[in-house]
Short mmCIF file of C-alpha atoms in Angstrom, two decimals:
data_model
loop_
_atom_site.label_atom_id
_atom_site.label_comp_id
_atom_site.label_asym_id
_atom_site.label_seq_id
_atom_site.Cartn_x
_atom_site.Cartn_y
_atom_site.Cartn_z
CA SER N 1 7.79 10.63 -11.14
CA CYS N 2 10.60 11.20 -8.70
CA LYS N 3 13.22 10.88 -11.38
CA SER N 4 12.06 14.02 -13.13
CA ALA N 5 9.67 16.19 -11.17
CA PRO N 6 7.60 18.59 -13.27
CA ILE N 7 8.75 22.19 -13.48
CA VAL N 8 6.38 24.91 -12.28
CA GLU N 9 6.64 28.40 -13.68
CA GLU N 10 7.35 30.90 -10.90
CA GLU N 11 4.43 33.18 -11.71
CA GLN N 12 2.00 30.26 -11.21
CA VAL N 13 3.14 29.13 -7.77
CA GLN N 14 6.29 28.99 -5.74
CA THR N 15 7.18 25.35 -5.42
CA PRO N 16 9.82 23.84 -3.22
CA PRO N 17 13.07 22.79 -4.86
CA THR N 18 12.78 19.65 -6.95
CA PRO N 19 13.58 16.58 -4.83
CA PRO N 20 16.78 14.80 -5.77
CA PRO N 21 16.29 12.03 -8.33
CA VAL N 22 15.80 8.53 -7.01
CA GLU N 23 19.03 7.52 -8.76
CA GLU N 24 20.93 9.30 -5.98
CA LEU N 25 20.00 6.43 -3.69
CA GLU N 26 22.24 4.23 -5.83
CA LYS N 27 25.19 5.78 -3.99
CA VAL N 28 23.76 4.39 -0.77
CA VAL N 29 22.88 1.02 -2.34
CA GLU N 30 26.29 0.26 -3.87
CA GLU N 31 27.20 -2.31 -1.22
CA PRO N 32 25.09 -5.45 -0.76
CA MET N 33 22.32 -4.84 1.73
CA THR N 34 20.15 -7.11 3.80
CA ASN N 35 17.12 -8.62 2.11
CA ALA N 36 13.58 -8.25 3.46
CA ASN N 37 13.86 -11.59 5.27
CA GLU N 38 16.83 -10.26 7.26
CA LEU N 39 15.27 -6.97 8.32
CA ILE N 40 14.69 -6.30 12.00
CA PHE N 41 11.21 -5.00 12.81
CA PRO N 42 10.19 -3.18 15.97
CA THR N 43 6.90 -4.34 17.47
CA GLY N 44 3.90 -3.42 15.31
CA ILE N 45 5.85 -2.62 12.14
CA TYR N 46 5.88 -4.82 9.06
CA ILE N 47 6.43 -4.80 5.31
CA ARG N 48 3.56 -4.75 2.80
CA GLU N 49 4.69 -6.04 -0.59
CA THR N 50 3.38 -3.93 -3.48
CA GLU N 51 4.03 -3.57 -7.18
CA ARG N 52 6.34 -0.64 -6.41
CA GLY N 53 8.25 -2.39 -3.65
CA LYS N 54 8.32 -2.96 0.09
CA ILE N 55 6.14 -0.48 1.98
CA LEU N 56 6.96 -0.04 5.66
CA VAL N 57 3.65 -0.16 7.52
CA VAL N 58 3.49 1.83 10.75
CA GLU N 59 0.59 2.25 13.17
CA PRO N 60 -1.09 4.56 13.36
CA LYS N 61 -1.03 5.31 9.66
CA ILE N 62 0.27 8.82 8.93
CA ILE N 63 -2.75 10.78 7.72
CA TYR N 64 -2.89 14.53 7.19
CA ASP N 65 -5.82 16.85 7.63
CA PHE N 66 -7.33 18.23 4.44
CA ALA N 67 -4.99 20.72 2.69
CA SER N 68 -2.55 20.55 5.60
CA THR N 69 1.14 19.82 5.94
CA ASN N 70 1.10 20.09 9.75
CA MET N 71 2.15 16.97 11.59
CA THR N 72 -0.12 15.74 14.37
CA THR N 73 0.92 14.04 17.59
CA MET N 74 0.05 10.71 15.96
CA THR N 75 2.33 11.55 13.01
CA HIS N 76 5.21 11.92 15.45
CA VAL N 77 4.39 8.54 17.02
CA SER N 78 4.53 6.86 13.61
CA LEU N 79 7.69 8.68 12.49
CA ARG N 80 9.43 7.56 15.69
CA GLN N 81 8.65 3.98 14.56
CA VAL N 82 10.35 4.71 11.23
CA VAL N 83 13.38 6.07 13.12
CA GLU N 84 13.51 2.92 15.24
CA PHE N 85 13.25 0.70 12.15
CA MET N 86 16.04 2.59 10.39
CA ASN N 87 18.27 2.50 13.48
CA LEU N 88 17.82 -1.28 13.67
CA ASN N 89 18.53 -1.66 9.93
CA ALA N 90 21.57 0.53 9.27
CA ASN N 91 21.97 -0.61 5.63
CA VAL N 92 18.42 0.27 4.58
CA SER N 93 17.41 3.41 2.71
CA VAL N 94 13.86 4.75 2.57
CA ILE N 95 11.95 6.64 -0.09
CA ILE N 96 9.49 8.99 1.63
CA GLU N 97 6.39 9.32 -0.50
CA GLY N 98 4.04 12.24 0.03
CA HIS N 99 0.44 11.72 -1.14
CA THR N 100 -2.78 13.75 -1.33
CA SER N 101 -6.44 13.11 -1.95
CA ASN N 102 -7.83 14.13 -5.33
CA ILE N 103 -9.67 17.14 -3.96
CA GLY N 104 -8.04 20.20 -5.48
CA ILE N 105 -6.06 20.64 -8.68
CA ALA N 106 -3.61 17.78 -9.27
CA TYR N 107 -0.84 20.02 -10.47
CA PRO N 108 0.57 22.20 -9.10
CA TYR N 109 -1.58 22.33 -5.94
CA ASN N 110 -1.70 18.67 -4.84
CA TYR N 111 1.81 18.01 -6.10
CA LYS N 112 3.18 20.91 -4.02
CA LEU N 113 1.22 19.74 -0.97
CA SER N 114 2.68 16.23 -1.30
CA ALA N 115 6.20 17.69 -1.71
CA GLU N 116 5.83 19.65 1.53
CA ARG N 117 4.54 16.56 3.35
CA ALA N 118 7.49 14.45 2.14
CA ARG N 119 9.95 17.22 3.04
CA ASN N 120 8.49 17.55 6.55
CA ALA N 121 8.91 13.82 7.16
CA LYS N 122 12.50 13.92 5.92
CA ILE N 123 13.31 16.87 8.18
CA TYR N 124 11.81 15.01 11.15
CA LEU N 125 13.83 11.86 10.40
CA VAL N 126 17.09 13.80 9.89
CA ASN N 127 16.49 15.74 13.11
CA SER N 128 16.00 12.36 14.81
CA GLY N 129 19.49 11.24 13.78
CA ILE N 130 18.85 9.43 10.48
CA ASN N 131 21.56 10.16 7.90
CA GLU N 132 20.12 12.32 5.13
CA ASN N 133 21.85 10.13 2.51
CA ARG N 134 19.53 7.26 3.50
CA LEU N 135 16.38 9.27 2.73
CA ILE N 136 14.81 10.62 -0.42
CA GLU N 137 11.61 12.59 -0.87
CA CYS N 138 9.19 11.55 -3.58
CA PRO N 139 6.07 13.71 -3.91
CA LEU N 140 3.34 11.87 -5.80
CA GLY N 141 0.39 14.21 -5.32
CA GLU N 142 -2.85 12.41 -6.09
CA SER N 143 -1.32 10.01 -8.62
CA LEU N 144 -1.57 6.88 -6.44
CA PRO N 145 -5.07 6.59 -4.88
CA GLU N 146 -4.73 3.20 -3.18
CA TYR N 147 -7.18 3.51 -0.29
CA PRO N 148 -10.99 3.44 -0.03
CA ASN N 149 -11.55 6.95 1.31
CA GLN N 150 -10.21 10.45 0.75
CA ALA N 151 -8.75 10.83 4.25
CA ASP N 152 -6.52 7.76 3.85
CA LEU N 153 -5.12 9.20 0.62
CA ARG N 154 -3.55 12.17 2.46
CA ARG N 155 -0.61 10.16 3.69
CA HIS N 156 3.05 9.29 3.85
CA GLU N 157 4.34 5.95 2.74
CA PHE N 158 7.86 4.66 3.20
CA VAL N 159 9.37 2.42 0.54
CA VAL N 160 12.20 0.31 1.90
CA ILE N 161 15.23 0.00 -0.36
CA THR N 162 17.51 -2.92 0.51
CA SER N 163 19.17 -3.48 -2.87
CA GLU N 164 19.75 -2.14 -6.36
CA SER N 165 16.91 -4.40 -7.49
CA ASP N 166 14.48 -2.68 -5.09
CA LEU N 167 15.44 0.67 -6.57
CA GLN N 168 14.90 -0.61 -10.12
CA VAL N 169 11.45 -1.97 -9.22
CA TYR N 170 10.51 1.37 -7.67
CA ASN N 171 11.79 3.46 -10.57
CA SER N 172 9.99 1.24 -13.08
CA PHE N 173 6.67 1.64 -11.27
CA ILE N 174 6.96 5.36 -10.54
CA SER N 175 7.95 6.18 -14.12
CA ARG N 176 4.39 5.20 -15.18
CA LEU N 177 2.71 7.74 -12.88
CA ASP N 178 1.73 11.24 -13.93
CA VAL N 179 1.53 13.74 -11.06
CA ARG N 180 -0.10 16.29 -13.39
CA LYS N 181 -3.08 14.09 -14.27
CA GLU N 182 -6.34 14.57 -12.40
CA THR N 183 -7.39 11.25 -10.86
CA THR N 184 -10.90 9.90 -11.18
CA TYR N 185 -11.02 8.48 -7.65
CA MET N 186 -14.65 8.32 -6.57
CA GLY N 187 -14.31 7.32 -2.91
CA ASN N 188 -15.81 9.31 -0.06
#
């Protein structure tokens, strides 16, 4: 979970620094924020309600090549949509989830890959003018296989935080995931 990322021994693999805990977003969420009905959406962007919260849906979906953290031209198109959304909604914070397929070892390999993907998206958004305090990285590795094929699992997702309640819903859901556990996803 994002609240307490697993620790990797240095002799196994060099992992990036542990992302800050999700609780740090509470500093950003102290003041009342707009609710989902008051959000401003650029053309083609919308919210998908899930058990873990409001997922910002961008097109094209951000999908990575197998075992890659390199952003494609289409990744940049989608991240520019996230920048536009965040510029239009100045009181919104976003949790940047990094995901992988279940090919490879769940931990540390897929976890590290998802951490690098989340970090790359955060760097892009910060370099595009989004305040770093509005963003948090949450690497989830292969722990959340929500799509019907392996390629769609290698993705970013952006969870929109508009209130303390949104953060509580997210933390509650994420606390049940185990990034170390091998998934049994059987898609193609």
